[in-house]
PDB file of C-alpha atoms in Angstrom:
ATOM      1  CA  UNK O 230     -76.737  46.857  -1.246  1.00 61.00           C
ATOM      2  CA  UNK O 231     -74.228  48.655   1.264  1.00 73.00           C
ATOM      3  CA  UNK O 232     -71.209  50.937  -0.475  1.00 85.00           C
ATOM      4  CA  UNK O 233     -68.031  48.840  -0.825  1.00 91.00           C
ATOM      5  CA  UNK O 234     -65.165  49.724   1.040  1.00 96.00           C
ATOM      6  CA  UNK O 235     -62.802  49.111  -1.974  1.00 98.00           C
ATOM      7  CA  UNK O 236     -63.568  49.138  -5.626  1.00 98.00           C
ATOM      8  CA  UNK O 237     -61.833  47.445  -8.667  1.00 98.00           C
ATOM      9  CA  UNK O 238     -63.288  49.396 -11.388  1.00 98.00           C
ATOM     10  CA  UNK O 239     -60.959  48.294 -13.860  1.00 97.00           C
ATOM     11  CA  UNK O 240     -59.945  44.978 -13.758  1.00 97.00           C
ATOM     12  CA  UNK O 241     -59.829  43.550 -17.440  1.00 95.00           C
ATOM     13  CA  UNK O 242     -58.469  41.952 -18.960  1.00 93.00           C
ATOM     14  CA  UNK O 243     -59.113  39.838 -15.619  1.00 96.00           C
ATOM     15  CA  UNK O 244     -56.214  39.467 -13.335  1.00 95.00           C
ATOM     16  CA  UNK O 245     -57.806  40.141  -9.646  1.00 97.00           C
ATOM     17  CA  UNK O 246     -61.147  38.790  -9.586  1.00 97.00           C
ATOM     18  CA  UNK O 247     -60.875  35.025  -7.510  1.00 96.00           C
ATOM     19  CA  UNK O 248     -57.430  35.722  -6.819  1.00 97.00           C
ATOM     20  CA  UNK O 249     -55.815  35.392  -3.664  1.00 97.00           C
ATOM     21  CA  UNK O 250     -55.489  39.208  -3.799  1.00 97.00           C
ATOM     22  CA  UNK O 251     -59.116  39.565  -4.279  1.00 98.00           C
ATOM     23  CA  UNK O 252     -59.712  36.964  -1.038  1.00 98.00           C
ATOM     24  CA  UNK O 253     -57.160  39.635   0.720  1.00 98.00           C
ATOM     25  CA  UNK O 254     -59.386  42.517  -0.462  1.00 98.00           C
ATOM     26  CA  UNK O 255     -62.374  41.137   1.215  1.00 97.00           C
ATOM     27  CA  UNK O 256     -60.820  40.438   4.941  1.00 97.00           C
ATOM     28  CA  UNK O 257     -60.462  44.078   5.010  1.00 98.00           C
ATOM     29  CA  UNK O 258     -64.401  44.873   3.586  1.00 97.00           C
ATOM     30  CA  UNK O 259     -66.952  45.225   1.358  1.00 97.00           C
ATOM     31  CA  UNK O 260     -64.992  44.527  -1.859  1.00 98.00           C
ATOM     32  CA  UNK O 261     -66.804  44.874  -5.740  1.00 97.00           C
ATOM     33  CA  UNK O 262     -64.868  43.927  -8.958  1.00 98.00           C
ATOM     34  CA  UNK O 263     -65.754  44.935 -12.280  1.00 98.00           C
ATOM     35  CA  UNK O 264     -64.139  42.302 -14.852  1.00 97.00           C
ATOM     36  CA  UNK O 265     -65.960  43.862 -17.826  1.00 96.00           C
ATOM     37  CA  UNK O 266     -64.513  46.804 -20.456  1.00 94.00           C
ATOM     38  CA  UNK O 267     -66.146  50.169 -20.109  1.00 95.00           C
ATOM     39  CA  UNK O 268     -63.197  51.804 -17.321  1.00 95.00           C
ATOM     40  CA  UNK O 269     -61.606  53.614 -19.749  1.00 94.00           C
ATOM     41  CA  UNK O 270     -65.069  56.299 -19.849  1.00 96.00           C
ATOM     42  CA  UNK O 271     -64.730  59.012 -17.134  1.00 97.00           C
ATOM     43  CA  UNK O 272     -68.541  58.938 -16.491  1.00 97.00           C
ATOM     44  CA  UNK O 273     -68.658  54.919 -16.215  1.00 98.00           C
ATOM     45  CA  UNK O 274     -65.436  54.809 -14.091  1.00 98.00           C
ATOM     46  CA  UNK O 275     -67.033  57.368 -11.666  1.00 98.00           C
ATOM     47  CA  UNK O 276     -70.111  55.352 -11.534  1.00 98.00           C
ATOM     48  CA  UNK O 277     -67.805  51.711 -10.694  1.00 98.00           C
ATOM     49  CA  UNK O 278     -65.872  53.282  -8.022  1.00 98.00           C
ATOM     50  CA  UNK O 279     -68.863  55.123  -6.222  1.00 97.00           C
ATOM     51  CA  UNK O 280     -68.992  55.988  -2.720  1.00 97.00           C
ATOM     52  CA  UNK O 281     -66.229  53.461  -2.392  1.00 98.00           C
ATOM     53  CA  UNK O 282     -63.133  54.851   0.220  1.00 98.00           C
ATOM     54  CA  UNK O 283     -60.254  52.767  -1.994  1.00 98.00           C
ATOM     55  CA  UNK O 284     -59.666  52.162  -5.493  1.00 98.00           C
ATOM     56  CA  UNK O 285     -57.409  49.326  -6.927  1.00 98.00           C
ATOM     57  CA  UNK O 286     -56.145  50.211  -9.785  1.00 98.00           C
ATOM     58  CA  UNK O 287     -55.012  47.303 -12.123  1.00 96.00           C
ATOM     59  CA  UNK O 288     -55.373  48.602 -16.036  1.00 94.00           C
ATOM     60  CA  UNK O 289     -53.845  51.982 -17.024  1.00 91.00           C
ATOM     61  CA  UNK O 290     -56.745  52.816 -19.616  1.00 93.00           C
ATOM     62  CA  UNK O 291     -58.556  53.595 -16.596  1.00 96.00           C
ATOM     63  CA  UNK O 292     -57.738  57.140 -16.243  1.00 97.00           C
ATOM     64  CA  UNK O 293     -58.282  58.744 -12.478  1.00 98.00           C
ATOM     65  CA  UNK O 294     -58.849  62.052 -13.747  1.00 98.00           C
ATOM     66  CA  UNK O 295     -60.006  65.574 -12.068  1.00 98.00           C
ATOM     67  CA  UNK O 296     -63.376  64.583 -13.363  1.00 98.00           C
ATOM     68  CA  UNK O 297     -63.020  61.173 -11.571  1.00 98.00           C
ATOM     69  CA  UNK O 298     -62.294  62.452  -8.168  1.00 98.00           C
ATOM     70  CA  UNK O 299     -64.452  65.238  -8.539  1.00 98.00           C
ATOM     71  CA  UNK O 300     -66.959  62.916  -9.210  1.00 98.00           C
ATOM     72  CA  UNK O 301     -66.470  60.613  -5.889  1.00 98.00           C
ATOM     73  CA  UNK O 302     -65.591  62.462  -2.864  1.00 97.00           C
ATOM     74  CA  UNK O 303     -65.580  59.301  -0.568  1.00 97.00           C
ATOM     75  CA  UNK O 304     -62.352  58.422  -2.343  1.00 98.00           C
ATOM     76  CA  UNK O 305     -59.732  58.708   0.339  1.00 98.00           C
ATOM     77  CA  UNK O 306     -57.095  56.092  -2.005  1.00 98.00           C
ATOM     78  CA  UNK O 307     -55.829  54.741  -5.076  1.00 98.00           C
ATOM     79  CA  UNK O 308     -53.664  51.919  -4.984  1.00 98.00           C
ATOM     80  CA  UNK O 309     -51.894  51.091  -8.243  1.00 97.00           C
ATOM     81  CA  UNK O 310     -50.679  47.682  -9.183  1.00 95.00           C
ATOM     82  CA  UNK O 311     -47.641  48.396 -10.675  1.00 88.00           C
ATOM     83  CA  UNK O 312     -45.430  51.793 -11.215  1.00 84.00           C
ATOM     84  CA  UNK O 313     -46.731  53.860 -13.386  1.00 84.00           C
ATOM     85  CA  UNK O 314     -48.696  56.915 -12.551  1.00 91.00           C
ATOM     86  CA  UNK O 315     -49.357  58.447 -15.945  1.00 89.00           C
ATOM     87  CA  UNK O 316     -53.106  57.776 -16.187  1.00 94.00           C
ATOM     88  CA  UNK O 317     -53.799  59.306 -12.456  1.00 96.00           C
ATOM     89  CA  UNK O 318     -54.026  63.074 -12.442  1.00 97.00           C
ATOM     90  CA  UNK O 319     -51.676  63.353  -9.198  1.00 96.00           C
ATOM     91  CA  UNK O 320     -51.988  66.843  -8.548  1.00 97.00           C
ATOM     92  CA  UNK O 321     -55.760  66.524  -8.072  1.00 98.00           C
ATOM     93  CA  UNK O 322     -55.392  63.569  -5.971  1.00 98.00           C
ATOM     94  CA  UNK O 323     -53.295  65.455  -3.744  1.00 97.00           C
ATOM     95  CA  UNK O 324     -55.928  68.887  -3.497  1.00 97.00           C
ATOM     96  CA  UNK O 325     -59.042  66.628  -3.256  1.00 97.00           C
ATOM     97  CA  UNK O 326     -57.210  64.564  -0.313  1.00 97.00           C
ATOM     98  CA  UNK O 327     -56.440  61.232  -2.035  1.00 98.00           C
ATOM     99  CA  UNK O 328     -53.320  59.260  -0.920  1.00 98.00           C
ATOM    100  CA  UNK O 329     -52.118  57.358  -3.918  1.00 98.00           C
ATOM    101  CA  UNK O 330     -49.841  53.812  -3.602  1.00 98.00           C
ATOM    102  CA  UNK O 331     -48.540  51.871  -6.078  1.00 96.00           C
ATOM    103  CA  UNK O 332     -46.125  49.079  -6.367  1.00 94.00           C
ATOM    104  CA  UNK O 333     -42.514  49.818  -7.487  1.00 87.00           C
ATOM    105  CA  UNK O 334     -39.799  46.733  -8.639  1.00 83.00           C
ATOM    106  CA  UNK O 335     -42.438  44.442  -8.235  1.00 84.00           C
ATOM    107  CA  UNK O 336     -42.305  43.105 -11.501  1.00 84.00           C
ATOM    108  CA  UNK O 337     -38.529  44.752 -11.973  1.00 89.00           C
ATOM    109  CA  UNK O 338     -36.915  41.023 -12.404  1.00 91.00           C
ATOM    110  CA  UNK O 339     -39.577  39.922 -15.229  1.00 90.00           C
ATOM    111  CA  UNK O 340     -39.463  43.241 -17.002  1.00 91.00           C
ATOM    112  CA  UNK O 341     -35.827  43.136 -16.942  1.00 95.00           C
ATOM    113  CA  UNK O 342     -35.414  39.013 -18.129  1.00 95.00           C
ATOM    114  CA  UNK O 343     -37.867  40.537 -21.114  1.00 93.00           C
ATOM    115  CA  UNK O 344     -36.116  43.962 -22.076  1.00 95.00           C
ATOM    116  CA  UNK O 345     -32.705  41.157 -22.665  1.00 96.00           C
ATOM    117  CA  UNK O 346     -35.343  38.641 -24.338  1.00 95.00           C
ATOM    118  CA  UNK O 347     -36.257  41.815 -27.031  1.00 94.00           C
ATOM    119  CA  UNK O 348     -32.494  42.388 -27.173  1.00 95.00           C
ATOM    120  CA  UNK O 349     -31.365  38.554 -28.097  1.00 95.00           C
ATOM    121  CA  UNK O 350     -34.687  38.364 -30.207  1.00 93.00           C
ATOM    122  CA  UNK O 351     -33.833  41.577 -32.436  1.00 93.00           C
ATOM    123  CA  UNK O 352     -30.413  41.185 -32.430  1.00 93.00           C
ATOM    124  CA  UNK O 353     -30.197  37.613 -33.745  1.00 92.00           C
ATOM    125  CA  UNK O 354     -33.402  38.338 -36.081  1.00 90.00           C
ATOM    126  CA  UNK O 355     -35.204  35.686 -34.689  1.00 89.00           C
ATOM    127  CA  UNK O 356     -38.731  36.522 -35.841  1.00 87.00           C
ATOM    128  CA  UNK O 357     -37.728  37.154 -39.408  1.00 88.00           C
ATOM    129  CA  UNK O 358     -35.778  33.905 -39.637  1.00 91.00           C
ATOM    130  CA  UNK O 359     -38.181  31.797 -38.155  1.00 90.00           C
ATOM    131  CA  UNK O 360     -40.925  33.300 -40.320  1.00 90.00           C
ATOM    132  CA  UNK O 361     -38.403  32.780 -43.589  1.00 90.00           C
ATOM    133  CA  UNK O 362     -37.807  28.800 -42.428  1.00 92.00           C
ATOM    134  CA  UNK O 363     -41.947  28.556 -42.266  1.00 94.00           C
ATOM    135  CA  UNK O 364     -41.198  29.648 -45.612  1.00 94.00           C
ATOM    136  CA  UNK O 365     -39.111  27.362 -47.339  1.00 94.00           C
ATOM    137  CA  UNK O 366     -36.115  29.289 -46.525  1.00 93.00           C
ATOM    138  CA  UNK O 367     -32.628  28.299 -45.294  1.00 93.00           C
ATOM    139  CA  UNK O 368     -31.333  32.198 -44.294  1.00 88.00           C
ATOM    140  CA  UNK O 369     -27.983  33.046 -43.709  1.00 88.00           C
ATOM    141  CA  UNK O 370     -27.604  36.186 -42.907  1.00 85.00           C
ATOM    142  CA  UNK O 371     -25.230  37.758 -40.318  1.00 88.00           C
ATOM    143  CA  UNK O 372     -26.477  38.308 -36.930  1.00 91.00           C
ATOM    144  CA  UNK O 373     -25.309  40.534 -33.780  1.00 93.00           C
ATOM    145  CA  UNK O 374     -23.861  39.024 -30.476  1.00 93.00           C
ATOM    146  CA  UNK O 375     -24.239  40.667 -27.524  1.00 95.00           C
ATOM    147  CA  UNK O 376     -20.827  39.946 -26.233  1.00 96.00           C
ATOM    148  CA  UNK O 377     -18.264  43.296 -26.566  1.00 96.00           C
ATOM    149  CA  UNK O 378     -21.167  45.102 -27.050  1.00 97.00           C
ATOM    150  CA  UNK O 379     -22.296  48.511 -25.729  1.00 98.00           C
ATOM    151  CA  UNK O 380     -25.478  48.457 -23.941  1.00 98.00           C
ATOM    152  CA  UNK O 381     -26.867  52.062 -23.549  1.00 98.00           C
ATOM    153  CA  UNK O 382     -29.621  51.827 -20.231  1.00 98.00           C
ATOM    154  CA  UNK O 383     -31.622  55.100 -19.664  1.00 98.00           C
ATOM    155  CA  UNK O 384     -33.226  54.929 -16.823  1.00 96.00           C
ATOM    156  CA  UNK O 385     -31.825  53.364 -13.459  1.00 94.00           C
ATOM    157  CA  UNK O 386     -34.410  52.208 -10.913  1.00 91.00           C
ATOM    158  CA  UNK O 387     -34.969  48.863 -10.046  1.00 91.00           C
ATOM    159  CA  UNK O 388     -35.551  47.872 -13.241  1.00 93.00           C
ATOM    160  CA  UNK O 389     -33.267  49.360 -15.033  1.00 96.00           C
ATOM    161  CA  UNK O 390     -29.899  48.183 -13.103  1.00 96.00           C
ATOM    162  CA  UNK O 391     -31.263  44.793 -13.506  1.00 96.00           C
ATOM    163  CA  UNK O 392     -30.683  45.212 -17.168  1.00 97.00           C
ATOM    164  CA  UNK O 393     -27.840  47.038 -16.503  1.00 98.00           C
ATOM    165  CA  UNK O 394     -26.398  43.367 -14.453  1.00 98.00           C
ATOM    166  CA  UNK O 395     -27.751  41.300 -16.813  1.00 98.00           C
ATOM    167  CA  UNK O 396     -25.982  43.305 -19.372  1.00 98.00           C
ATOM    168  CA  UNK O 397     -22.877  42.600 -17.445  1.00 98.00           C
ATOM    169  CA  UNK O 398     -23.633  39.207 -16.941  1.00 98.00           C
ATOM    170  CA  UNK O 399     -23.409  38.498 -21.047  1.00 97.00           C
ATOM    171  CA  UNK O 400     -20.027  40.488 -21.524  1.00 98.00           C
ATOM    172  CA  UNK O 401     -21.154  43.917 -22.952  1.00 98.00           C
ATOM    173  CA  UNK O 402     -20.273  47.198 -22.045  1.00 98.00           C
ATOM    174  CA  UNK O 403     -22.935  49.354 -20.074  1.00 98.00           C
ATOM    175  CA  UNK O 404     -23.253  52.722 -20.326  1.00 98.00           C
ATOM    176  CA  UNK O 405     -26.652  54.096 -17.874  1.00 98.00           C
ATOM    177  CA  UNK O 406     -28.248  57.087 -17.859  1.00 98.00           C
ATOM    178  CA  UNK O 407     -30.317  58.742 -14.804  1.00 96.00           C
ATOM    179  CA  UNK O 408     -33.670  61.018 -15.161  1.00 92.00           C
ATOM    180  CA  UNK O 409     -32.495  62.582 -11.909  1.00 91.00           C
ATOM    181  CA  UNK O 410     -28.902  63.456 -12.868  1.00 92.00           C
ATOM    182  CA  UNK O 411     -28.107  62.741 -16.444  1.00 91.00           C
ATOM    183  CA  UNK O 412     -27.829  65.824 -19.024  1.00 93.00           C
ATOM    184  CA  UNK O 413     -28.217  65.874 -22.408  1.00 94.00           C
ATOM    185  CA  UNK O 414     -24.949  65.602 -23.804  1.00 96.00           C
ATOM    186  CA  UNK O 415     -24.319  62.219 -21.752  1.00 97.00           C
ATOM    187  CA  UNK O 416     -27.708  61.159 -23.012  1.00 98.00           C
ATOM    188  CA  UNK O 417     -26.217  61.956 -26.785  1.00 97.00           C
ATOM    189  CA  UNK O 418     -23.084  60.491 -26.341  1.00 98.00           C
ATOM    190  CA  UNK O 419     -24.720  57.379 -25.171  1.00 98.00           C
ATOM    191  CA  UNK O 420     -27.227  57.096 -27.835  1.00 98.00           C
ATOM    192  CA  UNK O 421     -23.812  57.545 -30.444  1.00 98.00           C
ATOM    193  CA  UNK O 422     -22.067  54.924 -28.665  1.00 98.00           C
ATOM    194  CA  UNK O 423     -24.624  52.290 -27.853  1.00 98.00           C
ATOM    195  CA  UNK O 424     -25.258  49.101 -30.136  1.00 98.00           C
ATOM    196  CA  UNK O 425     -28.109  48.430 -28.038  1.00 98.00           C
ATOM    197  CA  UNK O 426     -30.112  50.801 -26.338  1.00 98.00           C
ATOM    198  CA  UNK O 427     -33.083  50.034 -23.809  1.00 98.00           C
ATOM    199  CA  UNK O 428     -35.674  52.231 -22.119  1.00 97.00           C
ATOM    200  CA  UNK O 429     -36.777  51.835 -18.394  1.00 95.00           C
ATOM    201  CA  UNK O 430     -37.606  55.796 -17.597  1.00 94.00           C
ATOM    202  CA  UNK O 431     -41.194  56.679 -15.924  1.00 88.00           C
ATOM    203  CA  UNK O 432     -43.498  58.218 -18.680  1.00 87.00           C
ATOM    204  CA  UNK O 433     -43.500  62.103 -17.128  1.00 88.00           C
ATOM    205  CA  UNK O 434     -44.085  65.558 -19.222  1.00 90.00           C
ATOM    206  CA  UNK O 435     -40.347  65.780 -19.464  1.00 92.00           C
ATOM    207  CA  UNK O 436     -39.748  62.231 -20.709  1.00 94.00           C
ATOM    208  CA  UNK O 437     -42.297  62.096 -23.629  1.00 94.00           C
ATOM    209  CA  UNK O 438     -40.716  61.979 -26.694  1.00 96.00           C
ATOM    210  CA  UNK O 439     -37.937  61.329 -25.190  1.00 97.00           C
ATOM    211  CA  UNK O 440     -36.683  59.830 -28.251  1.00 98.00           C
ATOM    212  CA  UNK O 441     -37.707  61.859 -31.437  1.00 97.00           C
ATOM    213  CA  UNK O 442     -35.960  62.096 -34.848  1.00 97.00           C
ATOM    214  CA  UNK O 443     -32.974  63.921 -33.366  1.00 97.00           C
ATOM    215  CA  UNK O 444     -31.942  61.634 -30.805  1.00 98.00           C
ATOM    216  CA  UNK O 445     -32.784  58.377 -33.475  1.00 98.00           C
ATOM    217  CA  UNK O 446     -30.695  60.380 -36.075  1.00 97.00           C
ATOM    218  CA  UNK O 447     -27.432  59.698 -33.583  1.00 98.00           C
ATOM    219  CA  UNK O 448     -28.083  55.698 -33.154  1.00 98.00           C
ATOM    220  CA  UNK O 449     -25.738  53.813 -35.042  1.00 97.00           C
ATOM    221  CA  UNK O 450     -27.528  52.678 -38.008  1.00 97.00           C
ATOM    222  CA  UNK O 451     -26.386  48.597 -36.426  1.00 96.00           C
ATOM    223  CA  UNK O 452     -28.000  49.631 -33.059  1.00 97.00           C
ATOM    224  CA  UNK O 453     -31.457  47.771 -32.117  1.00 97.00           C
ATOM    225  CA  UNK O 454     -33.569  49.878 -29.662  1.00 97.00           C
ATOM    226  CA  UNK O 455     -35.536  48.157 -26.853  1.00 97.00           C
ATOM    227  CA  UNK O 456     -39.076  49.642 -24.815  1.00 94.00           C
ATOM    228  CA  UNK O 457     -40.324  47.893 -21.883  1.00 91.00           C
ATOM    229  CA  UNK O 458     -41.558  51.197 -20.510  1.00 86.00           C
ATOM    230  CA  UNK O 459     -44.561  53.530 -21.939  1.00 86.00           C
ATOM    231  CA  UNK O 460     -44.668  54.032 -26.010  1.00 88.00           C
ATOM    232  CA  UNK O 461     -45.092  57.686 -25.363  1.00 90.00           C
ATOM    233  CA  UNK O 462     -41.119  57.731 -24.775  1.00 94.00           C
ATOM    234  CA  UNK O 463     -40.723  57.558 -28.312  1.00 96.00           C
ATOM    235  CA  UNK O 464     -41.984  59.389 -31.003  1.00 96.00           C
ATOM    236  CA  UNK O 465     -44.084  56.518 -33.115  1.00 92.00           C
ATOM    237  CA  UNK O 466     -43.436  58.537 -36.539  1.00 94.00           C
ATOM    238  CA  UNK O 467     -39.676  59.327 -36.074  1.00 96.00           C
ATOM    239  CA  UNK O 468     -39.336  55.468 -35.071  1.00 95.00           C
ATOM    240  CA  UNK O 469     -41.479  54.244 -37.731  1.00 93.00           C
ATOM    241  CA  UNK O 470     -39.231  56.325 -40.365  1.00 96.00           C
ATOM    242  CA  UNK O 471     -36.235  55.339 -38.897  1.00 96.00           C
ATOM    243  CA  UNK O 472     -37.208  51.354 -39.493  1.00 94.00           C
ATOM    244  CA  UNK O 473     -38.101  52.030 -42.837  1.00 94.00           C
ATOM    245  CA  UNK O 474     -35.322  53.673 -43.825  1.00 96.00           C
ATOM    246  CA  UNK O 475     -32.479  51.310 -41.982  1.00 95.00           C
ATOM    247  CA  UNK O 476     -31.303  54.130 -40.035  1.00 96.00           C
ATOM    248  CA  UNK O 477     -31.563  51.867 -36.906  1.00 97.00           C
ATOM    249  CA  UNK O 478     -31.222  47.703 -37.263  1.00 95.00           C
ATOM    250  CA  UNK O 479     -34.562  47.068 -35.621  1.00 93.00           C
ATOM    251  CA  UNK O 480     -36.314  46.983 -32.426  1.00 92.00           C
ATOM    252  CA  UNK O 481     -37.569  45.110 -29.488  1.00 90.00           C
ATOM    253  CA  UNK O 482     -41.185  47.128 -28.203  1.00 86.00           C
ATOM    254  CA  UNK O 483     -43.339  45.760 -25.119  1.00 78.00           C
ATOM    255  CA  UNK O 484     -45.608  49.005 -25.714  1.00 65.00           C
ATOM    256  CA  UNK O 485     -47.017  48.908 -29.116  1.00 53.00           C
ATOM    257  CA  UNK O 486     -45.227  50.048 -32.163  1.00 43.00           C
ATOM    258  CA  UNK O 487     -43.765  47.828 -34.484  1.00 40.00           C
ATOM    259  CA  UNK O 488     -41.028  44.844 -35.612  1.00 51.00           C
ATOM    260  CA  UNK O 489     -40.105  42.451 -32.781  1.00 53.00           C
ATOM    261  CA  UNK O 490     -44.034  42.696 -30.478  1.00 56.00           C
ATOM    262  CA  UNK O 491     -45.240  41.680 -27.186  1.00 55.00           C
ATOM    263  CA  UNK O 492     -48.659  42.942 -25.813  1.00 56.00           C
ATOM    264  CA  UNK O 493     -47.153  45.293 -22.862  1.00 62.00           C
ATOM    265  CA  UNK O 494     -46.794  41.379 -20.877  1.00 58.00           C
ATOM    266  CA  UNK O 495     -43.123  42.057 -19.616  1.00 56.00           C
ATOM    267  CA  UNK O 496     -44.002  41.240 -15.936  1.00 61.00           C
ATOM    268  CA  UNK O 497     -46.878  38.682 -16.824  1.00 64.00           C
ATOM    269  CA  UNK O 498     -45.254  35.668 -14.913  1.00 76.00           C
ATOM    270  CA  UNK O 499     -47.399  34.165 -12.082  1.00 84.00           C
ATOM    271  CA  UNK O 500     -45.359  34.925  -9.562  1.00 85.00           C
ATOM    272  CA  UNK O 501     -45.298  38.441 -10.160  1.00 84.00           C
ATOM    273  CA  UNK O 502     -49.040  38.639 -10.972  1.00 89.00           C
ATOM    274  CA  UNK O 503     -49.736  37.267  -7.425  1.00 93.00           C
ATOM    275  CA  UNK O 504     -47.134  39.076  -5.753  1.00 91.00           C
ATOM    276  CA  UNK O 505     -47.716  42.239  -7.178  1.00 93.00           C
ATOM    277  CA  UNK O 506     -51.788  42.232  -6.673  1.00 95.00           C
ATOM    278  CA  UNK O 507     -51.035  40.708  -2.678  1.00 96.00           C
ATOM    279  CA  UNK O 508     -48.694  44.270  -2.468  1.00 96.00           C
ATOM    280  CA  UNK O 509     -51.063  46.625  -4.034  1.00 96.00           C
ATOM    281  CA  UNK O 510     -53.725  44.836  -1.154  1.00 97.00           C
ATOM    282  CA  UNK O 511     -51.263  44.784   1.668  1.00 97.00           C
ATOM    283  CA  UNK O 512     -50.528  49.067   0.561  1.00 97.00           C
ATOM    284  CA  UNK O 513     -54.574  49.586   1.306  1.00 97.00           C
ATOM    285  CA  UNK O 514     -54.650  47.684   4.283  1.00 97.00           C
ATOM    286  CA  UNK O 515     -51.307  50.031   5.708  1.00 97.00           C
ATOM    287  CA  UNK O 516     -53.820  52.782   4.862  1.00 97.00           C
ATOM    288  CA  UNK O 517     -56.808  51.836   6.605  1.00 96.00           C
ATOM    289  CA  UNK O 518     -54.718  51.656   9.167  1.00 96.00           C
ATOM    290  CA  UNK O 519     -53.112  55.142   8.962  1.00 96.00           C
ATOM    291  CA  UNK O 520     -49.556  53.602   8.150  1.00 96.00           C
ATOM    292  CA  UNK O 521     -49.540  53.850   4.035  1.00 96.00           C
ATOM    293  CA  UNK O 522     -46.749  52.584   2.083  1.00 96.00           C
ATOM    294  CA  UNK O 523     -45.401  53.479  -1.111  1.00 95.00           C
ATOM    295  CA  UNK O 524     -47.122  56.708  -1.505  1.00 97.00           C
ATOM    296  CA  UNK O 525     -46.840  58.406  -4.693  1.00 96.00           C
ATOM    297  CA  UNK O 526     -48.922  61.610  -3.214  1.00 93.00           C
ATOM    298  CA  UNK O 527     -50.384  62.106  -0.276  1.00 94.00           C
ATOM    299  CA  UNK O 528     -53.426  65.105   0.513  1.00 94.00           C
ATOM    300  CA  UNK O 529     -51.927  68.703   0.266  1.00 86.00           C
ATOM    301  CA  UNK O 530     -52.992  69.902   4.022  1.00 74.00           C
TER     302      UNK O 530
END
């Protein structure tokens, strides 16, 4: 069997495989999926991508580390579906001459329709009440509105000022907060003033943690926190105590913690599914032919 020009080492749960993505894949070459779990081990992840020149990257347990690229020196590419870059070792990409792609705001419209969905969902308690109803129950408690609200965003790519509009769009007040230029006494002041506060920052060495006991300590204890991003940006203990405890209302989490849950599925729509897949495809086919887009790192010369 000849080596594949591209390899999809990763793709479950199953998104690529017999999608119009995956036809794309195959106009350009040799193409091999692997739809079953095992990416997430260095030594089985070398062995799927192989003497392969491109790897698509669609899960982020799959992690391209130095051992990874070590381990296949025909890798010339890594195209990500989707933005994040926190489980591809980016400085050894760049020495061992990998260009690496991904896909930025193409899911930024979903994410953003279900960082307000967490927000409505927590602040109106609608997961409690409907489980109370199932119940027997006829609750009554008091709720939060949105409306003359203060909506704290931290982070303000694509993704982010969507929220920020949307946010807008209901009647609160929004308050942002930039990676790039914000400081930490705007980030405080933000986190005092906020009712609602919503993460969209990148997952980097300087954003982990980026919300740990201190920074909880200054919510208002009626404020509802949101996380469409990575789970890493908050601390899980400091969050878990600060639920228990009713120093925060609640919160809305897309990444795996606790109270108001969805399984990381913020841009699972169709549209962006197909869209997004088609983009990470059309980034290896600019490669191939020596015009890559959105490059995350290119080879150190």
């Amino acid at each position: 069997m000849a080596d594949p020009l591209i390899s999809v080492p990763d793709d479950f749960p199953s998104v690529f495989e017999k999608s119009a993505a995956h036809e794309a894949a195959r106009k350009l070459g040799e193409t091999r999926v692997y739809a079953a779990r095992g990416a997430d081990e260095e030594q089985e992840l070398v062995k799927r991508i192989g003497r392969a020149r491109v790897a698509i990257n669609i899960r982020a347990h799959a992690r391209f580390s130095d051992g990874v690229f070590a381990g296949c020196p025909q890798l010339k590419m890594v195209s990500i579906w989707g933005t994040g870059t926190d489980n591809i070792d980016l400085d050894s990409a760049g020495r061992r001459g990998v260009t690496v792609c991904n896909t930025p705001g193409a899911n930024a419209f979903a994410v953003a329709e279900h960082a307000l969905t967490l927000m409505l969902a927590s602040g109106r308690r609608l997961v409690h009440i409907d489980r109370e109803m199932r119940g027997g129950a006829w609750p009554r408690e008091m709720l939060t509105q949105c409306l003359g609200k203060t909506l704290g965003v931290f982070g303000t790519g694509t993704i982010g000022a969507r929220v920020a509009a949307l946010g807008k769009a209901i009647g609160m007040e929004v308050l942002t907060w930039s990676a790039r230029t914000g400081d930490a006494r705007a980030k405080e002041e933000i986190l005092r003033s906020a009712d609602f506060v919503t993460l969209h920052l990148r997952l980097t060495p300087e954003t982990r943690g980026f919300l740990g006991r201190k920074e909880l300590s200054l919510m208002k204890k009626t404020a509802f926190l949101v996380n469409t991003g990575r789970g890493a940006l908050v601390e899980r203990e400091a969050l878990l105590d600060a639920l228990a405890t009713k120093k925060i209302a609640g919160a809305g989490l897309d990444v795996f913690h606790t109270v108001v849950l969805s399984p990381h599925n913020a841009g699972q729509t169709a549209e962006v599914v197909r869209d997004g897949l088609l983009r990470a495809v059309k980034n290896v086919e600019n490669f191939l032919a020596g015009k890559p887009t959105d490059v995350v790192v290119a080879p150190v010369k």
